[in-house]
Structures are given as C-alpha cells and as structure tokens.
Amino acid sequence: MVRTLLVRGLLLGLLAGLIAGGFAFAFGEPQVDSAIALEQAHAAQEPGHDHGEEELVGRPGQKAGLFLATGLYGLAVGGVFALVYAGLRGRVGPRSEGGLALAAAGSAFGAMILVPFVKYPANPPAVGDPETINSRTALYIVMILVGLAAIAIAVATARRVTAGPWARWVAAGVAYLVPVVAAWLLLPTVDEVPEGFPATLLWQFRLVSLGTQLVFWTAFGVLFGWVSDRAARRAAAVPATAVSPG
C-alpha cells in the first residue's frame, strides 16, 4: 500500500507542479522581467560596469526551466507527502481518504508556506544582498520547522482535550499560534529592499509567489484526495463483487 501511495504522490505531485508552473509563468514572469530590467538599469549606471557581459542562461531558457523546477518540486513534495499520508491514515485527521488528503495538504501549506511567508516573504531579482543568502535561507528553514512543530503540537493538544469539538478546535488553534507568533516576534527581521524599488512590483511578485504555492497545494490536495477516494471505493467494492454464487 505504501508503494502505491508513493507512486500516486510522485505522479500527482508532478502534475500539480506543472499546473503551478503554468500559473507562475502566466502571472509571475512579467514581474520577474520588470525586476531584472530594473536591476540591469541600476547596474548600467555603476562605474566599471561591463556592458558586454551576458547571462549564463538567457531568459527563454530560464522560463523553460521554470516548469522543470516546479515539476521537480512537485515530484519531491509528492513523494514526501505520500509517505507522511501513509503514516497518518487511521491515526489522526478525517477518516475519509479525500478529507485526510485535503486536511494534510492544507496543513502543509500553512506550516511550510504561509507561516514563513508572513515573516520572510519572497523577493524578486534585484532585492536582497547575495552575501546574506545563507543566513536568510537558514532563517526561512527555521520558520518552516516552527510551522511543522506547531502543527504537531496542535494535533497532540486536540487529542488530549476530552471536551466538545469547539473546545478541541480552540485548544488546537491556541497551541498552534503560540509558537508561531513567538517565532514571528523573536526571529530577526530581514529588510533588504533597496530604496526606490517599486512597492507595487514588490507586492505583485510576492502575491504571485504565494499564489503559485497555493495553486500547487490546492491542485495536489484535490487530485490526491480524489484519486484516493476512488481507489478506496474500488477496494471496498471488490469483496462484494468477487463472491461467486453457490
């Protein structure tokens, strides 16, 4: 069963990654082009700038590589998701296959994407100091770990509460928000947006970046849940149809 779930996760993750890549291509690439144009215009004004230097990979190649990147991202995430999903079945979350898939995908989006985004939103080209990329990456990973830990704490808290569903939801929500809000407040802020960078372009890029992840996790959760529900119904129907008369 785990092998079946793994193959399902890989294939549907790849499909969802390509769907997200289409969204990023349609809505994100214009912002990237604008940011690169600003970066090149700024660099051209600096003393000693070499006007003859060329990019190792041109924009057409970068745009084609976008789908490769989102496809590989979908493969990796889909495989990990399938293994986690196999461990969650029958233990936590909704009992239906589709409901569990949607709940797990939504939780993953909240913990791994939304929580870090609030503290460290994505930036377009020309924003950010290359010398701080390692520290910024480390802080982003810390926020992801905080989000995942908050999910685990919230689930454990909800399972310990014996009162009604409202009490469990409130307790889980508080248990989730406490570590997340603490990390938002305590971790250092990173603000490397250069003076004069268009605020509209910055936020359009950030919203498209978040939207790309939302499209991926929505598509993946729906597809994985739908296929899992169909597989569960077929498996439930096999014993009834396999019994021969007499």
CSV table of C-alpha atoms in Angstrom, one decimal, residues 112-219:
chain,number,residue,atom,x,y,z
A,112,MET,CA,5.6,25.2,5.2
A,113,ILE,CA,4.5,28.2,3.1
A,114,LEU,CA,2.2,30.6,4.9
A,115,VAL,CA,4.0,30.8,8.2
A,116,PRO,CA,7.4,31.5,6.7
A,117,PHE,CA,5.9,33.9,4.1
A,118,VAL,CA,4.5,36.2,6.8
A,119,LYS,CA,7.9,36.7,8.3
A,120,TYR,CA,10.1,36.3,5.3
A,121,PRO,CA,8.2,37.0,2.1
A,122,ALA,CA,9.7,36.1,-1.3
A,123,ASN,CA,11.6,38.8,-3.1
A,124,PRO,CA,12.2,39.3,-6.8
A,125,PRO,CA,15.6,39.7,-8.5
A,126,ALA,CA,17.4,42.9,-7.6
A,127,VAL,CA,16.2,42.5,-4.0
A,128,GLY,CA,18.5,41.0,-1.4
A,129,ASP,CA,22.2,41.0,-0.6
A,130,PRO,CA,24.0,38.0,-2.1
A,131,GLU,CA,26.3,37.9,0.9
A,132,THR,CA,23.3,37.3,3.3
A,133,ILE,CA,21.7,34.5,1.3
A,134,ASN,CA,22.9,31.7,3.7
A,135,SER,CA,21.6,33.5,6.8
A,136,ARG,CA,18.3,34.3,5.1
A,137,THR,CA,17.9,30.7,4.0
A,138,ALA,CA,18.7,29.4,7.5
A,139,LEU,CA,16.0,31.8,9.0
A,140,TYR,CA,13.5,30.6,6.4
A,141,ILE,CA,14.2,27.0,7.2
A,142,VAL,CA,13.8,27.8,10.9
A,143,MET,CA,10.3,29.2,10.2
A,144,ILE,CA,9.4,26.1,8.3
A,145,LEU,CA,10.4,23.9,11.3
A,146,VAL,CA,8.5,26.1,13.6
A,147,GLY,CA,5.4,25.7,11.5
A,148,LEU,CA,5.7,22.0,11.3
A,149,ALA,CA,6.3,21.7,15.1
A,150,ALA,CA,3.3,23.9,15.7
A,151,ILE,CA,1.1,21.5,13.6
A,152,ALA,CA,2.4,18.6,15.7
A,153,ILE,CA,1.7,20.5,19.0
A,154,ALA,CA,-1.8,21.4,17.8
A,155,VAL,CA,-2.7,17.9,16.9
A,156,ALA,CA,-1.3,16.5,20.2
A,157,THR,CA,-3.3,19.1,22.1
A,158,ALA,CA,-6.5,18.4,20.3
A,159,ARG,CA,-6.2,14.7,21.0
A,160,ARG,CA,-5.7,15.4,24.7
A,161,VAL,CA,-8.8,17.6,25.0
A,162,THR,CA,-11.8,15.5,26.0
A,163,ALA,CA,-14.4,18.2,25.8
A,164,GLY,CA,-16.6,19.0,22.8
A,165,PRO,CA,-15.4,19.8,19.3
A,166,TRP,CA,-15.4,23.6,19.9
A,167,ALA,CA,-13.1,23.2,22.9
A,168,ARG,CA,-10.7,21.0,20.9
A,169,TRP,CA,-10.6,23.4,18.0
A,170,VAL,CA,-9.9,26.4,20.3
A,171,ALA,CA,-7.2,24.5,22.2
A,172,ALA,CA,-5.6,23.3,18.9
A,173,GLY,CA,-5.7,26.9,17.5
A,174,VAL,CA,-4.0,28.4,20.6
A,175,ALA,CA,-1.4,25.6,20.7
A,176,TYR,CA,-0.6,26.3,17.0
A,177,LEU,CA,-0.4,30.1,17.3
A,178,VAL,CA,1.7,30.4,20.4
A,179,PRO,CA,5.0,29.0,18.9
A,180,VAL,CA,4.3,30.6,15.5
A,181,VAL,CA,3.6,34.1,16.9
A,182,ALA,CA,6.6,33.8,19.2
A,183,ALA,CA,8.9,33.0,16.2
A,184,TRP,CA,7.4,35.9,14.3
A,185,LEU,CA,8.3,38.2,17.1
A,186,LEU,CA,11.6,36.8,18.2
A,187,LEU,CA,13.4,36.0,15.0
A,188,PRO,CA,15.3,38.8,13.3
A,189,THR,CA,13.7,40.8,10.6
A,190,VAL,CA,15.2,40.8,7.1
A,191,ASP,CA,14.6,44.0,5.1
A,192,GLU,CA,16.9,44.4,2.1
A,193,VAL,CA,14.6,46.1,-0.3
A,194,PRO,CA,16.6,48.8,-2.0
A,195,GLU,CA,15.5,52.4,-1.7
A,196,GLY,CA,13.3,53.4,-4.6
A,197,PHE,CA,12.3,49.8,-5.6
A,198,PRO,CA,8.6,50.0,-6.8
A,199,ALA,CA,6.4,48.8,-4.0
A,200,THR,CA,3.7,47.7,-6.4
A,201,LEU,CA,6.1,45.4,-8.3
A,202,LEU,CA,7.4,44.0,-5.0
A,203,TRP,CA,4.0,43.0,-3.7
A,204,GLN,CA,2.8,41.8,-7.0
A,205,PHE,CA,5.8,39.4,-7.1
A,206,ARG,CA,5.2,38.3,-3.5
A,207,LEU,CA,1.5,37.7,-4.1
A,208,VAL,CA,2.2,35.7,-7.2
A,209,SER,CA,4.8,33.7,-5.4
A,210,LEU,CA,2.3,32.9,-2.6
A,211,GLY,CA,-0.4,32.2,-5.2
A,212,THR,CA,1.9,29.7,-7.0
A,213,GLN,CA,2.3,27.7,-3.8
A,214,LEU,CA,-1.5,28.0,-3.1
A,215,VAL,CA,-2.2,26.7,-6.6
A,216,PHE,CA,0.2,23.8,-6.2
A,217,TRP,CA,-1.1,22.7,-2.8
A,218,THR,CA,-4.7,23.1,-3.8
A,219,ALA,CA,-4.3,21.1,-7.0
